[in-house]
Each structure stands twice: as C-alpha cells, then as structure tokens.
Amino acid sequence: MSDRPDLAAMLYPLVRTLIALELPVLAEHEVSMWGYSVLTALDETPVRTQAALAEAIGADKSRIIGTLDELQDAGLIERTPDPADRRVRLLSITTQGRRIRRSVRRAIHLQEDRLLAKLTRIEREAFLRALRTLHEAR
Amino acid sequence: MSDRPDLAAMLYPLVRTLIALELPVLAEHEVSMWGYSVLTALDETPVRTQAALAEAIGADKSRIIGTLDELQDAGLIERTPDPADRRVRLLSITTQGRRIRRSVRRAIHLQEDRLLAKLTRIEREAFLRALRTLHEAR
DNA sequence: GTAGATCATAGGCGCACGCATATGATTGCG
DNA sequence: CGCAATCATATGCGTGCGCCTATGATCTAC
C-alpha cells in the first residue's frame, strides 16, 4: 500500500472539525451529543433495554442515565416499564423527539456538506461509499 | 446530497478502532500517542519553536512539555537553545528518534491495512485520496 | 533604558470519561 | 422455595484534557 500519512492523523482532526461544527447546532436545539446519539439510535431501532442502547452507541451504562433523564424530561423519549419483565424499561422516541432529531440531523448535514464541498461529486460519493463500508464492516 | 448517516457517527468509531489498534504498537515502542505525534511532526519539518509545534499537532502548549521531557530523556529528540534568540529551544529529532518513528509508523500502517483490506483496491485509493484532500484543505 | 511582547515552563481548575462497585427490584432456574 | 443472574440506577475514583494564569528569561521597539 502506498506511502501515506497515518490514517488516524488525518481522521482525528477531521472528526475534531466536525464536532466543532456540530456543537453549535446541538446547543441551538438544546440536545447534548450523547442525547443526539440516543435519539438517533432510537429513531432507527425503537425498542431496547438501556444497557443494550448504551452498548450500541458506545456509552457507559452508568453514564447514560442522566442523558435519558434529560431526554425524558424534555419529552423527547419515553421510558415505560416492560409488562413482560418489570426490571426492564422499554425505550422509545416520541413524536417530538423524532422531530428534534430530524431537525438536528438536517442542520448537521448542512455543516458536513460544507466540508464535503472540497471534493468533487465523484470523489465525494466514493469517499462516502467507502466510509459506509468501513463503518458497517466494523 | 444523498441520505446518509452522520459523518461523525461513522468517523468517530473508526477513529476509536484505529486508536485501539495503535495503542499496543505504541506501548511496545514505549512512546505515548502525543510522543509519536511529536516525532512525526519533527521528522517532517525539523525545526520549530515548541509553541508552534504544539499548535501544529493540536496539543496544548502547557501540556506538551512533559511529552518533550520524556522524548528528550529517551534520546529521541533534542532541545537546543537558539543562539539567535535564547528564549527559543530549537527542536530536532535524533537519529534514534527517527528510527523509532519509522518503526512505529510501519507497524501502525500494518494495522491500518487490516482495516483498509475491507475495501477494494479502487475504493481504497479513492478513499485515501479524498481523505488527504479533506485533511490538507483543513 | 524602559515598557511591552514573546518564549518555555509550571500549576491549578473543572469537566467528561472509563471503570468499578453497590443496591434494590425482579426474574428464572434448579 | 431459594439462589444466582439481570436490569436500572447511583456513586466514587483516577485520568487526561482544555483552558487559564503566573513567572522568569529574553528580545524588540521606542
């Protein structure tokens, strides 16, 4: 494979840049990064135990509780006891939560597009396709 | 631009994976992540003030000192007072430092190639090219 | 020569995180 | 029935980081 800078040395600053672009968007919608991560996960796969959710988004199960509390207080998610197993709280995103999530997502993609605009359409598509492959093959 | 997961949602786990792959390599060579970052920067552009170096690698200038101390103690870099401006310490990588850096780099690239192997050659080249563009246009 | 800027260095503050552990409710297995 | 496992929750610890300030040496501009 050809000579190149370390992958991480290129990817990490890119992620930093993205996060810097996204933080204001999140703040504007009054959602934390973890909160948005939760909303995204729940909007794509509605029901899960909290432990499974934590694992899915790479968070610590003891640290996710505060995030869930906030989201619940804001009416963005619901926690209902599972009638079949009363230890478990079934998690679901509310209509309001879905609305917020989609709004944030749209704004974030706009920011991302500013970065991706540095690539030609062909390059951009190839980049995104490869990235998805790497992401899904994890 | 087409529907897609958030860039950061794909990139961040990728970076985490990379770091997990790299930490053992770094440990084996007894260099910290910041240390390796410094060696890389110095190997590519030999002389700089410490403040400029810190900025170049995205580190805090007050936090970089310990790293430089370690690298110097290990004989991987040299700090010599600039005769022209005695406030400044000229930084340079030693032969030994260059050797270590290249060795680490080779090992890290081997790890990275395991990830990139999930792409076809064409995809991989396109991905890396796009990534370089994004990185350099920062 | 004096004032203000610049450099390396040191230390403190607060935050978020990973990790580990405890507890109380509940379930399911033997 | 009783015991181990599971789940949500709470809490504490250590770490690393970003940020901010201070200090002493030195340089530059006036």
CSV table of C-alpha atoms (C1' of nucleotides) in Angstrom, one decimal:
chain,number,residue,atom,x,y,z
A,1,MET,CA,0.0,0.0,0.0
A,2,SER,CA,1.3,3.4,-1.0
A,3,ASP,CA,3.1,5.9,1.3
A,4,ARG,CA,0.6,8.0,3.2
A,5,PRO,CA,0.2,9.9,6.4
A,6,ASP,CA,-1.2,7.8,9.3
A,7,LEU,CA,-4.9,7.3,8.9
A,8,ALA,CA,-5.6,8.5,12.4
A,9,ALA,CA,-3.5,11.6,11.9
A,10,MET,CA,-5.9,12.5,9.1
A,11,LEU,CA,-9.1,11.2,10.5
A,12,TYR,CA,-8.8,12.6,14.0
A,13,PRO,CA,-8.5,16.3,13.0
A,14,LEU,CA,-11.4,15.8,10.7
A,15,VAL,CA,-13.5,14.5,13.5
A,16,ARG,CA,-12.5,17.4,15.6
A,17,THR,CA,-13.5,19.8,12.9
A,18,LEU,CA,-16.8,18.0,12.5
A,19,ILE,CA,-17.5,18.2,16.2
A,20,ALA,CA,-16.7,21.9,16.3
A,21,LEU,CA,-19.2,22.4,13.5
A,22,GLU,CA,-21.9,20.3,15.2
A,23,LEU,CA,-21.7,21.6,18.8
A,24,PRO,CA,-23.4,24.9,18.0
A,25,VAL,CA,-26.2,23.1,16.1
A,26,LEU,CA,-26.7,20.8,19.1
A,27,ALA,CA,-26.7,23.7,21.5
A,28,GLU,CA,-29.3,25.5,19.5
A,29,HIS,CA,-31.6,22.5,19.8
A,30,GLU,CA,-30.7,22.0,23.4
A,31,VAL,CA,-29.5,18.5,23.0
A,32,SER,CA,-26.2,17.1,24.1
A,33,MET,CA,-24.0,15.0,21.9
A,34,TRP,CA,-25.0,11.9,23.8
A,35,GLY,CA,-28.6,12.9,23.7
A,36,TYR,CA,-28.5,13.2,20.0
A,37,SER,CA,-26.7,9.9,19.8
A,38,VAL,CA,-29.5,8.3,21.8
A,39,LEU,CA,-32.2,9.9,19.6
A,40,THR,CA,-30.5,8.7,16.5
A,41,ALA,CA,-30.3,5.1,17.8
A,42,LEU,CA,-33.9,5.1,19.0
A,43,ASP,CA,-35.2,6.6,15.8
A,44,GLU,CA,-33.6,3.8,13.8
A,45,THR,CA,-34.4,0.9,16.1
A,46,PRO,CA,-37.2,1.8,18.5
A,47,VAL,CA,-37.2,-0.6,21.4
A,48,ARG,CA,-34.3,-1.7,23.5
A,49,THR,CA,-33.1,-2.1,27.1
A,50,GLN,CA,-31.0,0.7,28.4
A,51,ALA,CA,-27.9,-1.5,28.7
A,52,ALA,CA,-28.2,-2.5,25.0
A,53,LEU,CA,-28.7,1.1,24.0
A,54,ALA,CA,-25.6,2.1,25.9
A,55,GLU,CA,-23.6,-0.6,24.2
A,56,ALA,CA,-24.9,0.3,20.8
A,57,ILE,CA,-23.8,3.9,21.0
A,58,GLY,CA,-20.6,3.1,22.8
A,59,ALA,CA,-21.5,4.8,26.0
A,60,ASP,CA,-21.1,3.6,29.6
A,61,LYS,CA,-24.3,2.2,31.0
A,62,SER,CA,-23.9,4.1,34.3
A,63,ARG,CA,-23.3,7.4,32.5
A,64,ILE,CA,-26.2,7.1,30.1
A,65,ILE,CA,-28.9,7.5,32.8
A,66,GLY,CA,-28.5,11.3,33.2
A,67,THR,CA,-28.8,11.7,29.4
A,68,LEU,CA,-32.0,9.6,29.4
A,69,ASP,CA,-33.4,11.6,32.3
A,70,GLU,CA,-32.8,14.8,30.4
A,71,LEU,CA,-34.4,13.5,27.2
A,72,GLN,CA,-37.3,12.2,29.1
A,73,ASP,CA,-37.8,15.5,31.0
A,74,ALA,CA,-37.7,17.3,27.6
A,75,GLY,CA,-40.4,14.9,26.3
A,76,LEU,CA,-38.1,13.5,23.6
A,77,ILE,CA,-38.1,9.9,24.7
A,78,GLU,CA,-40.4,7.7,26.8
A,79,ARG,CA,-39.3,5.1,29.4
A,80,THR,CA,-42.1,2.6,30.1
A,81,PRO,CA,-41.8,-0.5,32.3
A,82,ASP,CA,-41.9,-3.7,30.2
A,83,PRO,CA,-45.0,-5.5,31.3
A,84,ALA,CA,-43.4,-8.8,30.5
A,85,ASP,CA,-40.3,-8.1,32.6
A,86,ARG,CA,-40.7,-5.4,35.1
A,87,ARG,CA,-36.9,-4.9,35.5
A,88,VAL,CA,-36.7,-3.6,32.0
A,89,ARG,CA,-37.7,0.0,30.8
A,90,LEU,CA,-38.7,0.0,27.2
A,91,LEU,CA,-37.3,3.0,25.4
A,92,SER,CA,-39.0,4.8,22.6
A,93,ILE,CA,-38.6,8.1,20.9
A,94,THR,CA,-41.6,10.4,21.0
A,95,THR,CA,-43.0,12.3,18.0
A,96,GLN,CA,-41.4,15.4,19.4
A,97,GLY,CA,-38.1,13.6,19.8
A,98,ARG,CA,-38.3,12.4,16.2
A,99,ARG,CA,-39.0,16.0,15.1
A,100,ILE,CA,-36.0,17.3,17.0
A,101,ARG,CA,-33.7,14.6,15.8
A,102,ARG,CA,-34.6,15.2,12.2
A,103,SER,CA,-34.1,18.9,12.5
A,104,VAL,CA,-30.7,18.5,14.1
A,105,ARG,CA,-29.8,15.9,11.5
A,106,ARG,CA,-30.7,18.3,8.7
A,107,ALA,CA,-28.6,21.1,10.2
A,108,ILE,CA,-25.7,18.8,10.8
A,109,HIS,CA,-25.7,17.5,7.3
A,110,LEU,CA,-25.6,21.1,6.1
A,111,GLN,CA,-22.5,21.7,8.0
A,112,GLU,CA,-21.0,18.4,6.8
A,113,ASP,CA,-21.7,19.4,3.2
A,114,ARG,CA,-19.5,22.4,3.7
A,115,LEU,CA,-16.6,20.1,4.3
A,116,LEU,CA,-17.5,17.7,1.6
A,117,ALA,CA,-17.8,20.5,-0.9
A,118,LYS,CA,-14.0,20.3,-1.1
A,119,LEU,CA,-14.4,17.1,-3.0
A,120,THR,CA,-15.7,16.7,-6.5
A,121,ARG,CA,-19.1,14.9,-6.8
A,122,ILE,CA,-17.3,11.7,-7.9
A,123,GLU,CA,-14.8,11.9,-5.1
A,124,ARG,CA,-17.4,12.6,-2.5
A,125,GLU,CA,-19.5,9.7,-3.5
A,126,ALA,CA,-16.6,7.3,-3.5
A,127,PHE,CA,-15.5,8.6,-0.1
A,128,LEU,CA,-18.9,8.2,1.5
A,129,ARG,CA,-19.3,4.8,0.0
A,130,ALA,CA,-16.0,3.6,1.3
A,131,LEU,CA,-16.7,5.1,4.7
A,132,ARG,CA,-20.0,3.3,4.9
A,133,THR,CA,-18.3,0.1,4.1
A,134,LEU,CA,-15.7,0.6,6.7
A,135,HIS,CA,-18.3,1.6,9.2
A,136,GLU,CA,-20.7,-1.3,8.6
A,137,ALA,CA,-17.9,-3.9,8.5
A,138,ARG,CA,-16.8,-2.9,11.9
B,1,MET,CA,-26.5,15.3,-1.1
B,2,SER,CA,-27.9,11.8,-0.6
B,3,ASP,CA,-29.3,10.3,2.5
B,4,ARG,CA,-26.5,9.0,4.8
B,5,PRO,CA,-25.6,8.5,8.4
B,6,ASP,CA,-23.9,11.4,10.1
B,7,LEU,CA,-20.3,11.7,9.1
B,8,ALA,CA,-19.1,11.9,12.7
B,9,ALA,CA,-21.2,8.8,13.6
B,10,MET,CA,-19.2,6.9,11.1
B,11,LEU,CA,-15.8,8.5,11.5
B,12,TYR,CA,-15.7,8.6,15.3
B,13,PRO,CA,-16.0,4.8,15.8
B,14,LEU,CA,-13.5,4.3,13.0
B,15,VAL,CA,-11.0,6.5,14.9
B,16,ARG,CA,-11.7,4.6,18.1
B,17,THR,CA,-11.0,1.4,16.3
B,18,LEU,CA,-7.8,2.8,14.9
B,19,ILE,CA,-6.6,4.0,18.3
B,20,ALA,CA,-7.3,0.7,19.8
B,21,LEU,CA,-5.2,-0.9,17.2
B,22,GLU,CA,-2.4,1.6,17.6
B,23,LEU,CA,-2.1,1.7,21.4
B,24,PRO,CA,-0.4,-1.7,21.7
B,25,VAL,CA,2.0,-0.7,19.0
B,26,LEU,CA,2.9,2.5,20.8
B,27,ALA,CA,3.2,0.7,24.1
B,28,GLU,CA,5.6,-1.8,22.5
B,29,HIS,CA,7.9,1.0,21.4
B,30,GLU,CA,7.4,2.9,24.7
B,31,VAL,CA,6.1,6.0,23.1
B,32,SER,CA,2.9,7.9,24.0
B,33,MET,CA,0.4,9.0,21.5
B,34,TRP,CA,1.5,12.6,21.9
B,35,GLY,CA,5.1,11.5,21.7
B,36,TYR,CA,4.5,9.8,18.4
B,37,SER,CA,2.7,12.8,17.2
B,38,VAL,CA,5.6,15.0,18.1
B,39,LEU,CA,8.1,12.6,16.4
B,40,THR,CA,6.0,12.6,13.3
B,41,ALA,CA,5.8,16.4,13.1
B,42,LEU,CA,9.5,16.8,13.8
B,43,ASP,CA,10.5,14.2,11.2
B,44,GLU,CA,8.6,16.0,8.6
B,45,THR,CA,9.6,19.6,9.4
B,46,PRO,CA,12.7,19.6,11.6
B,47,VAL,CA,13.0,22.9,13.3
B,48,ARG,CA,10.3,24.7,15.2
B,49,THR,CA,9.5,26.5,18.4
B,50,GLN,CA,7.6,24.5,21.0
B,51,ALA,CA,4.6,26.7,20.8
B,52,ALA,CA,4.4,26.3,17.0
B,53,LEU,CA,4.9,22.5,17.4
B,54,ALA,CA,2.1,22.3,19.9
B,55,GLU,CA,-0.2,24.2,17.6
B,56,ALA,CA,0.7,22.0,14.6
B,57,ILE,CA,-0.2,18.8,16.4
B,58,GLY,CA,-3.3,20.3,18.1
B,59,ALA,CA,-1.9,20.0,21.6
B,60,ASP,CA,-1.9,22.5,24.4
B,61,LYS,CA,1.4,24.2,24.8
B,62,SER,CA,1.4,23.8,28.5
B,63,ARG,CA,0.7,20.1,28.2
B,64,ILE,CA,3.3,19.3,25.6
B,65,ILE,CA,6.3,20.0,27.9
B,66,GLY,CA,6.1,16.7,29.7
B,67,THR,CA,6.0,14.9,26.4
B,68,LEU,CA,9.1,16.7,25.2
B,69,ASP,CA,10.8,15.9,28.5
B,70,GLU,CA,10.1,12.2,28.1
B,71,LEU,CA,11.2,12.2,24.4
B,72,GLN,CA,14.4,14.1,25.3
B,73,ASP,CA,15.2,11.7,28.2
B,74,ALA,CA,14.7,8.8,25.9
B,75,GLY,CA,17.1,10.4,23.4
B,76,LEU,CA,14.5,10.7,20.7
B,77,ILE,CA,14.6,14.5,20.3
B,78,GLU,CA,17.0,17.3,21.1
B,79,ARG,CA,16.2,20.7,22.6
B,80,THR,CA,18.9,23.2,22.0
B,81,PRO,CA,18.7,26.9,22.8
B,82,ASP,CA,18.6,29.0,19.7
B,83,PRO,CA,21.8,31.1,19.6
B,84,ALA,CA,19.9,33.8,17.8
B,85,ASP,CA,17.1,34.0,20.3
B,86,ARG,CA,17.9,32.5,23.6
B,87,ARG,CA,14.2,32.3,24.6
B,88,VAL,CA,13.6,29.7,22.0
B,89,ARG,CA,14.5,26.0,22.1
B,90,LEU,CA,15.2,24.5,18.7
B,91,LEU,CA,13.6,21.1,18.4
B,92,SER,CA,15.0,18.4,16.3
B,93,ILE,CA,14.5,14.7,16.1
B,94,THR,CA,17.6,12.5,16.7
B,95,THR,CA,18.7,9.5,14.6
B,96,GLN,CA,17.3,7.3,17.2
B,97,GLY,CA,14.1,9.1,17.3
B,98,ARG,CA,13.8,8.9,13.5
B,99,ARG,CA,14.4,5.2,13.8
B,100,ILE,CA,11.7,4.7,16.4
B,101,ARG,CA,9.3,6.8,14.5
B,102,ARG,CA,9.7,4.9,11.3
B,103,SER,CA,9.4,1.6,13.1
B,104,VAL,CA,6.2,2.7,14.8
B,105,ARG,CA,4.9,4.0,11.6
B,106,ARG,CA,5.5,0.8,9.8
B,107,ALA,CA,3.7,-1.2,12.5
B,108,ILE,CA,0.8,1.2,12.5
B,109,HIS,CA,0.4,1.1,8.8
B,110,LEU,CA,0.2,-2.7,9.0
B,111,GLN,CA,-2.7,-2.4,11.4
B,112,GLU,CA,-4.4,0.2,9.3
B,113,ASP,CA,-4.1,-2.0,6.3
B,114,ARG,CA,-6.1,-4.7,8.1
B,115,LEU,CA,-9.0,-2.2,8.2
B,116,LEU,CA,-8.5,-0.9,4.7
B,117,ALA,CA,-8.5,-4.5,3.4
B,118,LYS,CA,-12.2,-4.3,3.6
B,119,LEU,CA,-12.2,-2.1,0.6
B,120,THR,CA,-11.3,-3.0,-3.0
B,121,ARG,CA,-8.1,-1.5,-4.3
B,122,ILE,CA,-10.0,1.1,-6.3
B,123,GLU,CA,-12.2,2.0,-3.3
B,124,ARG,CA,-9.2,2.2,-1.1
B,125,GLU,CA,-7.3,4.5,-3.3
B,126,ALA,CA,-10.3,6.8,-3.8
B,127,PHE,CA,-10.9,6.9,-0.1
B,128,LEU,CA,-7.3,7.8,0.8
B,129,ARG,CA,-7.2,10.4,-1.9
B,130,ALA,CA,-10.3,12.0,-0.7
B,131,LEU,CA,-9.2,11.8,2.9
B,132,ARG,CA,-5.9,13.5,2.0
B,133,THR,CA,-7.8,16.3,0.2
B,134,LEU,CA,-10.0,16.9,3.2
B,135,HIS,CA,-7.1,16.8,5.5
B,136,GLU,CA,-4.9,19.2,3.6
B,137,ALA,CA,-7.7,21.6,2.9
B,138,ARG,CA,-8.4,22.0,6.6
C,1,DG,C1',17.0,52.1,29.1
C,2,DT,C1',12.4,51.1,29.8
C,3,DA,C1',8.0,49.1,28.6
C,4,DG,C1',5.7,45.7,26.3
C,5,DA,C1',5.8,41.4,23.8
C,6,DT,C1',7.3,36.6,23.3
C,7,DC,C1',9.0,32.1,24.8
C,8,DA,C1',9.3,27.9,27.8
C,9,DT,C1',7.7,26.3,31.9
C,10,DA,C1',4.6,25.2,35.9
C,11,DG,C1',0.5,24.8,38.3
C,12,DG,C1',-4.5,24.9,39.2
C,13,DC,C1',-9.5,24.3,37.9
C,14,DG,C1',-13.3,22.0,36.1
C,15,DC,C1',-15.2,18.7,33.2
C,16,DA,C1',-16.1,14.4,30.9
C,17,DC,C1',-14.9,9.9,30.6
C,18,DG,C1',-13.9,4.8,31.5
C,19,DC,C1',-14.1,1.7,35.0
C,20,DA,C1',-15.6,-0.5,39.1
C,21,DT,C1',-18.8,-1.3,42.7
C,22,DA,C1',-23.1,-1.2,45.4
C,23,DT,C1',-28.1,-1.6,45.9
C,24,DG,C1',-32.7,-2.7,45.2
C,25,DA,C1',-36.2,-4.7,42.3
C,26,DT,C1',-37.3,-8.6,39.7
C,27,DT,C1',-36.8,-12.8,37.1
C,28,DG,C1',-35.8,-17.6,36.2
C,29,DC,C1',-33.5,-21.8,37.1
C,30,DG,C1',-32.8,-25.9,39.9
D,1,DC,C1',-38.5,-22.2,47.9
D,2,DG,C1',-34.1,-20.2,47.4
D,3,DC,C1',-30.2,-18.6,44.9
D,4,DA,C1',-27.8,-16.7,41.0
D,5,DA,C1',-28.4,-13.6,37.2
D,6,DT,C1',-30.2,-9.4,35.2
D,7,DC,C1',-31.7,-4.7,35.0
D,8,DA,C1',-31.8,0.3,36.1
D,9,DT,C1',-29.8,3.3,39.0
D,10,DA,C1',-26.3,5.8,42.0
D,11,DT,C1',-21.8,6.9,43.4
D,12,DG,C1',-16.8,7.1,43.8
D,13,DC,C1',-12.1,7.1,41.8
D,14,DG,C1',-8.4,8.1,38.7
D,15,DT,C1',-7.1,10.1,34.4
D,16,DG,C1',-6.5,13.1,30.7
D,17,DC,C1',-7.7,17.2,28.6
D,18,DG,C1',-8.8,22.1,27.5
D,19,DC,C1',-8.3,26.5,29.4
D,20,DC,C1',-6.4,30.0,32.1
D,21,DT,C1',-2.9,32.3,34.8
D,22,DA,C1',1.7,33.2,36.6
D,23,DT,C1',6.7,33.5,36.4
D,24,DG,C1',11.3,34.3,34.8
D,25,DA,C1',14.3,34.9,31.0
D,26,DT,C1',14.9,37.4,26.9
D,27,DC,C1',14.0,40.2,22.9
D,28,DT,C1',12.3,44.4,20.3
D,29,DA,C1',10.6,49.0,19.7
D,30,DC,C1',10.8,53.4,21.0
